[in-house]
Amino acid sequence: MIETDVLIVGSGPAGSSAAALLSTYGISNVLVTKYRWLADTPRAHITNQRTMEVLRDLSLEQDAMLYATPNHLMGHNVFCTSLAGEELGRMRSWGSDPYTHARHTIASPTTMVDLPQNLLEPILFSAACARGTRARLSTEYLSLTQDADGVTATVRDRVSGDIYPIRAKYLIGADGGNSKVAEDIALPMQGRMGVAGSMNILIKADLTKYVAHRPSVLYWVLQPGSNVGGIGMGVVRMVRPWNEWLLIWGYDISQPAPHMTEESCREVAWNLIGDRSIPVDVTSWSTWTVNHMYATTYQKGRVFCMGDAVHRHPPSNGLGSNTSIQDAYNLCWKLALVLKGQAGANLLDTYSAERAPIGRQIVERANKSIGEFGPIFGALGLLDSTDPEVMKANMAARKDDTPEARERRQKLRESIAFKAYEFDAHGVEMNQFYASDAIVTGSGDQRRFEQDPELVYQPSSCPGSRLPHVWIEKDSRPLSTLDIVGGGRFTLLTGIGGGGWRAAAADLATAGFPIRCVTIGPGQDYEDPFGEWARASEIEDAGAILVRPDQFVAWRQRVRAADCRAALGEALTKIVGTRGPGL
């Protein structure tokens, strides 16, 4: 029988990142996937700043940047009748607007990029295997049983047909939107699958002359009459600029999925491009459904689920792989501490408490974004009739010199700008906030948002928030505050008056607890040349901020404590349980 600390089912963004994290933390793990290799299509692609911070902590940010399309080529969101046809409107997105670009720059040491899943997965998977993961491809998960000491999974080798058990102390189900692990442990779900139908068509075509002057990830094509009884909206999604594309077209979910051929796919491509002289190489096609479903809890006993297994939604807002990787970042340090005897098993309960609300939020946000196309259709007169010719005439009428046309143009501008809630929702990506037993709050530790929390990221050192990023310096070298935390350990941040905190952290580290103390200030471990940390920390020089391995603030003491060792020990005991060494 194969034995391991953690068995991971699935090799997608969630599974591969969980394997990479656990191996980085020194935890034995086995990853199984029923597929012979990793993702063979682009699928997820938007990679936001928070995910890039996770990759940075794993020392994989530079690997990702080698393959990513940079942010400056993502920015325009174009609405048109075809790529070669009339442009209806445009918006700056993904942080390319001057105001939101500034907020992105201030928020993180990383940048949002476009990194298709078939390029991201190998980076995570390779790092996992290089660091110790034992991966088994073409190995299908069949079932599991669990007891007080662990989980026994039954798997089948799809090459030899052999069926055998794997024994693990814990199991992670990262097996996608049709998760068998989630089904087997009967995770409670809300919502429904199959809300709408879509087809994906991958093509290679040089579209430089139609797109290079307005670089974008997404080109939205509105063609009344080009589908049955609908508005006829398709998407031309950049995979690699400017010669590899993913075309998305809807179909009636109440009817069987359409029969697709290379010829029919090429016709769809030419309709969306609007130029039949462009050579189009169709490389693959598939159908999929839009889902609106989330799990209300992510755990049952020693089995945890993450990624699409627990939040199933359309690709709106580009949240899928990002949320999946961040699920893994939340759980894996907790598993590592428990398996090393540095925390109590109750710490694992905080995974579901913290991530399930995030999963629900992104499922609701992604589905809401679909509905927010309605005002655009209304402004173009596409909701006034089902007759394609009338719809086209209404679109053309917006150019008339009439009061009605002026009103339509104004509504169109406003409705396109409102799509910032999908294409520039920086707050949705970065304002995630945790409330659980792994977060200790005190007087005045209430998280407040002064601006729209979906659109605008607002940094805070309030426990439950991601540690604010500011630039600090060591030996004339700039570093982010995020660069000095993470790495699978707790970090205590303090200032010149924090001698008591330094002694307390050193005592715990000597006893075997994974913690280090860092002092920021003039002549200290790190300099604060711009005074930005002094403002962002929201504590006095003699106070302290305890940061978890996932870079979230676990606890803070704003002012000097009478007994630093007692205060820190009490906070950590609440967070990790009484089994922590030295607590």
PDB file of C-alpha atoms in Angstrom, residues 110-356:
ATOM      1  CA  THR A 110       3.260  42.097  -8.674  1.00  0.00           C
ATOM      2  CA  THR A 111       1.281  42.826 -11.815  1.00  0.00           C
ATOM      3  CA  MET A 112      -1.819  41.180 -13.224  1.00  0.00           C
ATOM      4  CA  VAL A 113      -1.014  39.157 -16.345  1.00  0.00           C
ATOM      5  CA  ASP A 114      -2.697  36.820 -18.806  1.00  0.00           C
ATOM      6  CA  LEU A 115      -1.339  33.303 -18.289  1.00  0.00           C
ATOM      7  CA  PRO A 116      -3.391  30.518 -19.916  1.00  0.00           C
ATOM      8  CA  GLN A 117      -3.979  27.444 -17.797  1.00  0.00           C
ATOM      9  CA  ASN A 118      -2.051  25.163 -20.157  1.00  0.00           C
ATOM     10  CA  LEU A 119       1.049  27.291 -19.466  1.00  0.00           C
ATOM     11  CA  LEU A 120       0.441  27.877 -15.738  1.00  0.00           C
ATOM     12  CA  GLU A 121      -0.230  24.265 -14.744  1.00  0.00           C
ATOM     13  CA  PRO A 122       3.180  22.938 -15.874  1.00  0.00           C
ATOM     14  CA  ILE A 123       4.918  25.621 -13.786  1.00  0.00           C
ATOM     15  CA  LEU A 124       3.087  24.558 -10.632  1.00  0.00           C
ATOM     16  CA  PHE A 125       3.229  20.835 -11.392  1.00  0.00           C
ATOM     17  CA  SER A 126       6.947  20.892 -12.217  1.00  0.00           C
ATOM     18  CA  ALA A 127       7.752  22.796  -9.031  1.00  0.00           C
ATOM     19  CA  ALA A 128       5.724  20.308  -7.009  1.00  0.00           C
ATOM     20  CA  CYS A 129       7.499  17.288  -8.474  1.00  0.00           C
ATOM     21  CA  ALA A 130      10.938  18.897  -8.237  1.00  0.00           C
ATOM     22  CA  ARG A 131      10.325  19.626  -4.551  1.00  0.00           C
ATOM     23  CA  GLY A 132       9.110  16.165  -3.588  1.00  0.00           C
ATOM     24  CA  THR A 133       5.567  15.446  -4.829  1.00  0.00           C
ATOM     25  CA  ARG A 134       5.092  11.886  -6.051  1.00  0.00           C
ATOM     26  CA  ALA A 135       2.800  12.356  -9.052  1.00  0.00           C
ATOM     27  CA  ARG A 136       0.849   9.547 -10.695  1.00  0.00           C
ATOM     28  CA  LEU A 137      -0.643  10.393 -14.077  1.00  0.00           C
ATOM     29  CA  SER A 138      -3.335   8.237 -15.713  1.00  0.00           C
ATOM     30  CA  THR A 139      -4.458   7.272 -12.217  1.00  0.00           C
ATOM     31  CA  GLU A 140      -8.171   7.581 -11.568  1.00  0.00           C
ATOM     32  CA  TYR A 141      -9.649   8.165  -8.123  1.00  0.00           C
ATOM     33  CA  LEU A 142     -12.497   5.709  -7.481  1.00  0.00           C
ATOM     34  CA  SER A 143     -13.600   5.988  -3.844  1.00  0.00           C
ATOM     35  CA  LEU A 144     -12.545   6.709  -0.289  1.00  0.00           C
ATOM     36  CA  THR A 145     -13.155   5.664   3.258  1.00  0.00           C
ATOM     37  CA  GLN A 146     -11.953   7.561   6.291  1.00  0.00           C
ATOM     38  CA  ASP A 147     -11.462   6.799   9.947  1.00  0.00           C
ATOM     39  CA  ALA A 148     -10.067   8.554  13.005  1.00  0.00           C
ATOM     40  CA  ASP A 149      -6.467   8.243  11.792  1.00  0.00           C
ATOM     41  CA  GLY A 150      -6.623   8.824   8.062  1.00  0.00           C
ATOM     42  CA  VAL A 151      -8.170   8.253   4.649  1.00  0.00           C
ATOM     43  CA  THR A 152      -7.872   5.253   2.359  1.00  0.00           C
ATOM     44  CA  ALA A 153      -8.524   6.014  -1.291  1.00  0.00           C
ATOM     45  CA  THR A 154      -8.954   3.419  -4.004  1.00  0.00           C
ATOM     46  CA  VAL A 155      -7.480   4.317  -7.384  1.00  0.00           C
ATOM     47  CA  ARG A 156      -7.139   2.659 -10.775  1.00  0.00           C
ATOM     48  CA  ASP A 157      -4.115   2.750 -13.055  1.00  0.00           C
ATOM     49  CA  ARG A 158      -5.698   3.564 -16.408  1.00  0.00           C
ATOM     50  CA  VAL A 159      -2.752   2.095 -18.308  1.00  0.00           C
ATOM     51  CA  SER A 160      -2.465  -1.299 -16.608  1.00  0.00           C
ATOM     52  CA  GLY A 161      -5.984  -1.497 -15.187  1.00  0.00           C
ATOM     53  CA  ASP A 162      -4.590  -2.265 -11.705  1.00  0.00           C
ATOM     54  CA  ILE A 163      -6.717  -1.125  -8.766  1.00  0.00           C
ATOM     55  CA  TYR A 164      -4.920  -0.368  -5.512  1.00  0.00           C
ATOM     56  CA  PRO A 165      -5.258   1.671  -2.282  1.00  0.00           C
ATOM     57  CA  ILE A 166      -3.435   4.802  -1.158  1.00  0.00           C
ATOM     58  CA  ARG A 167      -3.402   5.575   2.551  1.00  0.00           C
ATOM     59  CA  ALA A 168      -3.082   9.204   3.632  1.00  0.00           C
ATOM     60  CA  LYS A 169      -3.552  11.192   6.797  1.00  0.00           C
ATOM     61  CA  TYR A 170      -5.541  13.760   4.820  1.00  0.00           C
ATOM     62  CA  LEU A 171      -7.023  13.954   1.325  1.00  0.00           C
ATOM     63  CA  ILE A 172      -7.569  16.992  -0.887  1.00  0.00           C
ATOM     64  CA  GLY A 173     -10.230  16.812  -3.586  1.00  0.00           C
ATOM     65  CA  ALA A 174      -9.199  19.191  -6.381  1.00  0.00           C
ATOM     66  CA  ASP A 175     -10.919  17.226  -9.108  1.00  0.00           C
ATOM     67  CA  GLY A 176     -12.879  19.969 -10.838  1.00  0.00           C
ATOM     68  CA  GLY A 177     -16.462  21.000 -11.417  1.00  0.00           C
ATOM     69  CA  ASN A 178     -17.752  17.429 -11.518  1.00  0.00           C
ATOM     70  CA  SER A 179     -15.828  16.468  -8.392  1.00  0.00           C
ATOM     71  CA  LYS A 180     -16.290  12.861  -7.361  1.00  0.00           C
ATOM     72  CA  VAL A 181     -14.542  13.549  -4.059  1.00  0.00           C
ATOM     73  CA  ALA A 182     -17.069  16.269  -3.188  1.00  0.00           C
ATOM     74  CA  GLU A 183     -19.869  13.892  -4.195  1.00  0.00           C
ATOM     75  CA  ASP A 184     -18.451  11.012  -2.163  1.00  0.00           C
ATOM     76  CA  ILE A 185     -18.275  13.046   1.049  1.00  0.00           C
ATOM     77  CA  ALA A 186     -21.652  14.668   0.292  1.00  0.00           C
ATOM     78  CA  LEU A 187     -20.531  18.271   0.546  1.00  0.00           C
ATOM     79  CA  PRO A 188     -23.636  20.481   0.795  1.00  0.00           C
ATOM     80  CA  MET A 189     -24.109  22.592  -2.346  1.00  0.00           C
ATOM     81  CA  GLN A 190     -26.299  25.538  -3.224  1.00  0.00           C
ATOM     82  CA  GLY A 191     -27.283  26.731  -6.702  1.00  0.00           C
ATOM     83  CA  ARG A 192     -27.525  24.734  -9.872  1.00  0.00           C
ATOM     84  CA  MET A 193     -25.422  23.461 -12.730  1.00  0.00           C
ATOM     85  CA  GLY A 194     -26.147  24.027 -16.414  1.00  0.00           C
ATOM     86  CA  VAL A 195     -27.469  27.590 -16.344  1.00  0.00           C
ATOM     87  CA  ALA A 196     -26.394  28.221 -19.956  1.00  0.00           C
ATOM     88  CA  GLY A 197     -24.468  26.512 -22.734  1.00  0.00           C
ATOM     89  CA  SER A 198     -21.298  27.614 -24.508  1.00  0.00           C
ATOM     90  CA  MET A 199     -18.878  26.281 -27.071  1.00  0.00           C
ATOM     91  CA  ASN A 200     -15.133  26.928 -27.224  1.00  0.00           C
ATOM     92  CA  ILE A 201     -13.262  26.978 -30.516  1.00  0.00           C
ATOM     93  CA  LEU A 202      -9.471  27.227 -30.563  1.00  0.00           C
ATOM     94  CA  ILE A 203      -7.970  28.738 -33.689  1.00  0.00           C
ATOM     95  CA  LYS A 204      -4.713  30.055 -35.006  1.00  0.00           C
ATOM     96  CA  ALA A 205      -5.047  33.157 -37.161  1.00  0.00           C
ATOM     97  CA  ASP A 206      -2.963  36.283 -37.572  1.00  0.00           C
ATOM     98  CA  LEU A 207      -5.365  39.067 -36.576  1.00  0.00           C
ATOM     99  CA  THR A 208      -2.716  41.722 -35.996  1.00  0.00           C
ATOM    100  CA  LYS A 209      -4.230  44.282 -38.351  1.00  0.00           C
ATOM    101  CA  TYR A 210      -7.534  44.240 -36.471  1.00  0.00           C
ATOM    102  CA  VAL A 211      -6.334  44.118 -32.870  1.00  0.00           C
ATOM    103  CA  ALA A 212      -2.773  45.374 -32.360  1.00  0.00           C
ATOM    104  CA  HIS A 213      -3.872  49.030 -32.239  1.00  0.00           C
ATOM    105  CA  ARG A 214      -6.402  48.190 -29.492  1.00  0.00           C
ATOM    106  CA  PRO A 215      -4.706  45.376 -27.547  1.00  0.00           C
ATOM    107  CA  SER A 216      -7.078  43.364 -25.411  1.00  0.00           C
ATOM    108  CA  VAL A 217      -7.744  40.004 -23.850  1.00  0.00           C
ATOM    109  CA  LEU A 218     -11.411  40.097 -24.893  1.00  0.00           C
ATOM    110  CA  TYR A 219     -13.254  41.330 -27.981  1.00  0.00           C
ATOM    111  CA  TRP A 220     -17.057  41.192 -27.619  1.00  0.00           C
ATOM    112  CA  VAL A 221     -18.861  40.708 -30.924  1.00  0.00           C
ATOM    113  CA  LEU A 222     -22.582  41.538 -31.216  1.00  0.00           C
ATOM    114  CA  GLN A 223     -24.260  40.100 -34.313  1.00  0.00           C
ATOM    115  CA  PRO A 224     -28.080  40.074 -34.207  1.00  0.00           C
ATOM    116  CA  GLY A 225     -29.547  37.139 -36.059  1.00  0.00           C
ATOM    117  CA  SER A 226     -26.416  35.023 -35.837  1.00  0.00           C
ATOM    118  CA  ASN A 227     -27.936  32.644 -33.317  1.00  0.00           C
ATOM    119  CA  VAL A 228     -31.439  31.319 -32.722  1.00  0.00           C
ATOM    120  CA  GLY A 229     -33.734  33.885 -31.122  1.00  0.00           C
ATOM    121  CA  GLY A 230     -31.018  35.797 -29.311  1.00  0.00           C
ATOM    122  CA  ILE A 231     -28.809  38.834 -29.465  1.00  0.00           C
ATOM    123  CA  GLY A 232     -25.897  36.926 -30.922  1.00  0.00           C
ATOM    124  CA  MET A 233     -22.917  37.800 -28.731  1.00  0.00           C
ATOM    125  CA  GLY A 234     -19.641  35.986 -29.205  1.00  0.00           C
ATOM    126  CA  VAL A 235     -16.215  36.475 -27.679  1.00  0.00           C
ATOM    127  CA  VAL A 236     -12.827  36.508 -29.359  1.00  0.00           C
ATOM    128  CA  ARG A 237     -10.344  35.847 -26.571  1.00  0.00           C
ATOM    129  CA  MET A 238      -6.647  36.343 -27.016  1.00  0.00           C
ATOM    130  CA  VAL A 239      -4.557  33.313 -26.082  1.00  0.00           C
ATOM    131  CA  ARG A 240      -1.232  34.513 -27.481  1.00  0.00           C
ATOM    132  CA  PRO A 241      -0.908  37.907 -29.167  1.00  0.00           C
ATOM    133  CA  TRP A 242      -1.928  38.105 -31.942  1.00  0.00           C
ATOM    134  CA  ASN A 243      -2.136  34.731 -33.623  1.00  0.00           C
ATOM    135  CA  GLU A 244      -3.767  32.298 -31.196  1.00  0.00           C
ATOM    136  CA  TRP A 245      -7.399  32.713 -30.116  1.00  0.00           C
ATOM    137  CA  LEU A 246     -10.235  31.106 -28.215  1.00  0.00           C
ATOM    138  CA  LEU A 247     -13.688  31.812 -29.641  1.00  0.00           C
ATOM    139  CA  ILE A 248     -16.703  31.509 -27.343  1.00  0.00           C
ATOM    140  CA  TRP A 249     -20.241  31.189 -28.658  1.00  0.00           C
ATOM    141  CA  GLY A 250     -23.408  30.304 -26.780  1.00  0.00           C
ATOM    142  CA  TYR A 251     -26.069  27.711 -27.469  1.00  0.00           C
ATOM    143  CA  ASP A 252     -29.544  26.997 -26.108  1.00  0.00           C
ATOM    144  CA  ILE A 253     -29.040  24.921 -22.963  1.00  0.00           C
ATOM    145  CA  SER A 254     -32.566  23.483 -23.310  1.00  0.00           C
ATOM    146  CA  GLN A 255     -31.473  21.811 -26.530  1.00  0.00           C
ATOM    147  CA  PRO A 256     -28.766  19.191 -27.121  1.00  0.00           C
ATOM    148  CA  ALA A 257     -25.231  20.526 -27.510  1.00  0.00           C
ATOM    149  CA  PRO A 258     -24.594  21.456 -31.144  1.00  0.00           C
ATOM    150  CA  HIS A 259     -22.785  19.106 -33.496  1.00  0.00           C
ATOM    151  CA  MET A 260     -19.519  20.830 -34.279  1.00  0.00           C
ATOM    152  CA  THR A 261     -17.176  20.220 -37.184  1.00  0.00           C
ATOM    153  CA  GLU A 262     -14.022  21.873 -38.390  1.00  0.00           C
ATOM    154  CA  GLU A 263     -16.028  23.565 -41.147  1.00  0.00           C
ATOM    155  CA  SER A 264     -18.733  24.897 -38.808  1.00  0.00           C
ATOM    156  CA  CYS A 265     -16.085  26.169 -36.401  1.00  0.00           C
ATOM    157  CA  ARG A 266     -14.307  27.981 -39.217  1.00  0.00           C
ATOM    158  CA  GLU A 267     -17.590  29.625 -40.194  1.00  0.00           C
ATOM    159  CA  VAL A 268     -18.069  30.888 -36.636  1.00  0.00           C
ATOM    160  CA  ALA A 269     -14.508  32.227 -36.697  1.00  0.00           C
ATOM    161  CA  TRP A 270     -14.987  34.072 -39.989  1.00  0.00           C
ATOM    162  CA  ASN A 271     -18.267  35.568 -38.773  1.00  0.00           C
ATOM    163  CA  LEU A 272     -16.601  36.907 -35.623  1.00  0.00           C
ATOM    164  CA  ILE A 273     -13.535  38.155 -37.479  1.00  0.00           C
ATOM    165  CA  GLY A 274     -15.581  39.674 -40.308  1.00  0.00           C
ATOM    166  CA  ASP A 275     -12.937  38.938 -42.929  1.00  0.00           C
ATOM    167  CA  ARG A 276     -13.107  35.638 -44.835  1.00  0.00           C
ATOM    168  CA  SER A 277      -9.722  36.272 -46.434  1.00  0.00           C
ATOM    169  CA  ILE A 278      -7.967  35.593 -43.123  1.00  0.00           C
ATOM    170  CA  PRO A 279      -6.559  32.034 -43.029  1.00  0.00           C
ATOM    171  CA  VAL A 280      -8.031  30.219 -40.026  1.00  0.00           C
ATOM    172  CA  ASP A 281      -6.568  27.017 -38.600  1.00  0.00           C
ATOM    173  CA  VAL A 282      -9.091  25.335 -36.283  1.00  0.00           C
ATOM    174  CA  THR A 283      -7.168  23.319 -33.695  1.00  0.00           C
ATOM    175  CA  SER A 284      -9.916  22.047 -31.352  1.00  0.00           C
ATOM    176  CA  TRP A 285     -13.460  22.602 -30.126  1.00  0.00           C
ATOM    177  CA  SER A 286     -15.599  21.641 -27.144  1.00  0.00           C
ATOM    178  CA  THR A 287     -18.830  22.527 -25.346  1.00  0.00           C
ATOM    179  CA  TRP A 288     -19.344  23.458 -21.705  1.00  0.00           C
ATOM    180  CA  THR A 289     -22.039  24.773 -19.380  1.00  0.00           C
ATOM    181  CA  VAL A 290     -22.280  27.909 -17.282  1.00  0.00           C
ATOM    182  CA  ASN A 291     -22.787  26.961 -13.634  1.00  0.00           C
ATOM    183  CA  HIS A 292     -24.003  28.775 -10.522  1.00  0.00           C
ATOM    184  CA  MET A 293     -23.125  26.535  -7.591  1.00  0.00           C
ATOM    185  CA  TYR A 294     -21.024  26.697  -4.437  1.00  0.00           C
ATOM    186  CA  ALA A 295     -20.365  24.469  -1.443  1.00  0.00           C
ATOM    187  CA  THR A 296     -21.378  25.812   1.951  1.00  0.00           C
ATOM    188  CA  THR A 297     -18.604  23.868   3.658  1.00  0.00           C
ATOM    189  CA  TYR A 298     -15.328  22.589   2.196  1.00  0.00           C
ATOM    190  CA  GLN A 299     -14.477  19.813   4.640  1.00  0.00           C
ATOM    191  CA  LYS A 300     -15.757  16.553   6.022  1.00  0.00           C
ATOM    192  CA  GLY A 301     -13.479  14.892   8.542  1.00  0.00           C
ATOM    193  CA  ARG A 302     -10.032  14.454   7.038  1.00  0.00           C
ATOM    194  CA  VAL A 303     -11.142  15.252   3.480  1.00  0.00           C
ATOM    195  CA  PHE A 304     -11.004  18.772   2.046  1.00  0.00           C
ATOM    196  CA  CYS A 305     -12.133  20.089  -1.333  1.00  0.00           C
ATOM    197  CA  MET A 306     -10.944  23.142  -3.223  1.00  0.00           C
ATOM    198  CA  GLY A 307     -11.089  24.872  -6.575  1.00  0.00           C
ATOM    199  CA  ASP A 308     -13.892  24.158  -9.034  1.00  0.00           C
ATOM    200  CA  ALA A 309     -14.974  21.265  -6.831  1.00  0.00           C
ATOM    201  CA  VAL A 310     -16.481  23.820  -4.434  1.00  0.00           C
ATOM    202  CA  HIS A 311     -17.095  26.959  -6.516  1.00  0.00           C
ATOM    203  CA  ARG A 312     -18.541  26.491  -9.987  1.00  0.00           C
ATOM    204  CA  HIS A 313     -19.196  29.599 -12.041  1.00  0.00           C
ATOM    205  CA  PRO A 314     -18.721  31.227 -15.449  1.00  0.00           C
ATOM    206  CA  PRO A 315     -15.353  32.761 -16.386  1.00  0.00           C
ATOM    207  CA  SER A 316     -16.641  36.310 -15.782  1.00  0.00           C
ATOM    208  CA  ASN A 317     -14.227  38.446 -13.726  1.00  0.00           C
ATOM    209  CA  GLY A 318     -11.420  35.939 -14.347  1.00  0.00           C
ATOM    210  CA  LEU A 319     -11.694  34.510 -10.821  1.00  0.00           C
ATOM    211  CA  GLY A 320     -11.595  30.730 -11.375  1.00  0.00           C
ATOM    212  CA  SER A 321      -7.966  29.628 -11.204  1.00  0.00           C
ATOM    213  CA  ASN A 322      -7.116  32.569  -8.951  1.00  0.00           C
ATOM    214  CA  THR A 323      -9.604  31.505  -6.295  1.00  0.00           C
ATOM    215  CA  SER A 324      -8.502  27.880  -6.661  1.00  0.00           C
ATOM    216  CA  ILE A 325      -4.834  28.668  -6.053  1.00  0.00           C
ATOM    217  CA  GLN A 326      -5.748  30.888  -3.122  1.00  0.00           C
ATOM    218  CA  ASP A 327      -7.805  28.025  -1.623  1.00  0.00           C
ATOM    219  CA  ALA A 328      -4.632  25.935  -1.630  1.00  0.00           C
ATOM    220  CA  TYR A 329      -2.585  28.782  -0.127  1.00  0.00           C
ATOM    221  CA  ASN A 330      -5.048  28.996   2.753  1.00  0.00           C
ATOM    222  CA  LEU A 331      -5.179  25.271   3.538  1.00  0.00           C
ATOM    223  CA  CYS A 332      -1.669  23.984   2.983  1.00  0.00           C
ATOM    224  CA  TRP A 333       0.181  25.895   5.706  1.00  0.00           C
ATOM    225  CA  LYS A 334      -2.450  24.709   8.168  1.00  0.00           C
ATOM    226  CA  LEU A 335      -1.998  21.087   7.107  1.00  0.00           C
ATOM    227  CA  ALA A 336       1.773  21.505   7.412  1.00  0.00           C
ATOM    228  CA  LEU A 337       1.605  22.835  10.977  1.00  0.00           C
ATOM    229  CA  VAL A 338      -0.821  20.137  12.094  1.00  0.00           C
ATOM    230  CA  LEU A 339       1.190  17.331  10.503  1.00  0.00           C
ATOM    231  CA  LYS A 340       4.389  18.630  12.117  1.00  0.00           C
ATOM    232  CA  GLY A 341       2.726  18.759  15.529  1.00  0.00           C
ATOM    233  CA  GLN A 342       2.961  22.548  15.673  1.00  0.00           C
ATOM    234  CA  ALA A 343      -0.805  23.129  15.753  1.00  0.00           C
ATOM    235  CA  GLY A 344      -3.969  21.430  16.874  1.00  0.00           C
ATOM    236  CA  ALA A 345      -6.263  19.722  14.371  1.00  0.00           C
ATOM    237  CA  ASN A 346      -8.947  22.335  15.062  1.00  0.00           C
ATOM    238  CA  LEU A 347      -6.868  24.766  12.996  1.00  0.00           C
ATOM    239  CA  LEU A 348      -8.022  22.852   9.915  1.00  0.00           C
ATOM    240  CA  ASP A 349     -11.635  23.800  10.604  1.00  0.00           C
ATOM    241  CA  THR A 350     -10.759  27.408   9.788  1.00  0.00           C
ATOM    242  CA  TYR A 351     -10.131  26.519   6.125  1.00  0.00           C
ATOM    243  CA  SER A 352     -13.829  26.117   5.411  1.00  0.00           C
ATOM    244  CA  ALA A 353     -14.780  29.018   7.686  1.00  0.00           C
ATOM    245  CA  GLU A 354     -12.471  31.351   5.750  1.00  0.00           C
ATOM    246  CA  ARG A 355     -12.733  30.157   2.179  1.00  0.00           C
ATOM    247  CA  ALA A 356     -16.391  29.134   1.822  1.00  0.00           C
TER     248      ALA A 356
END
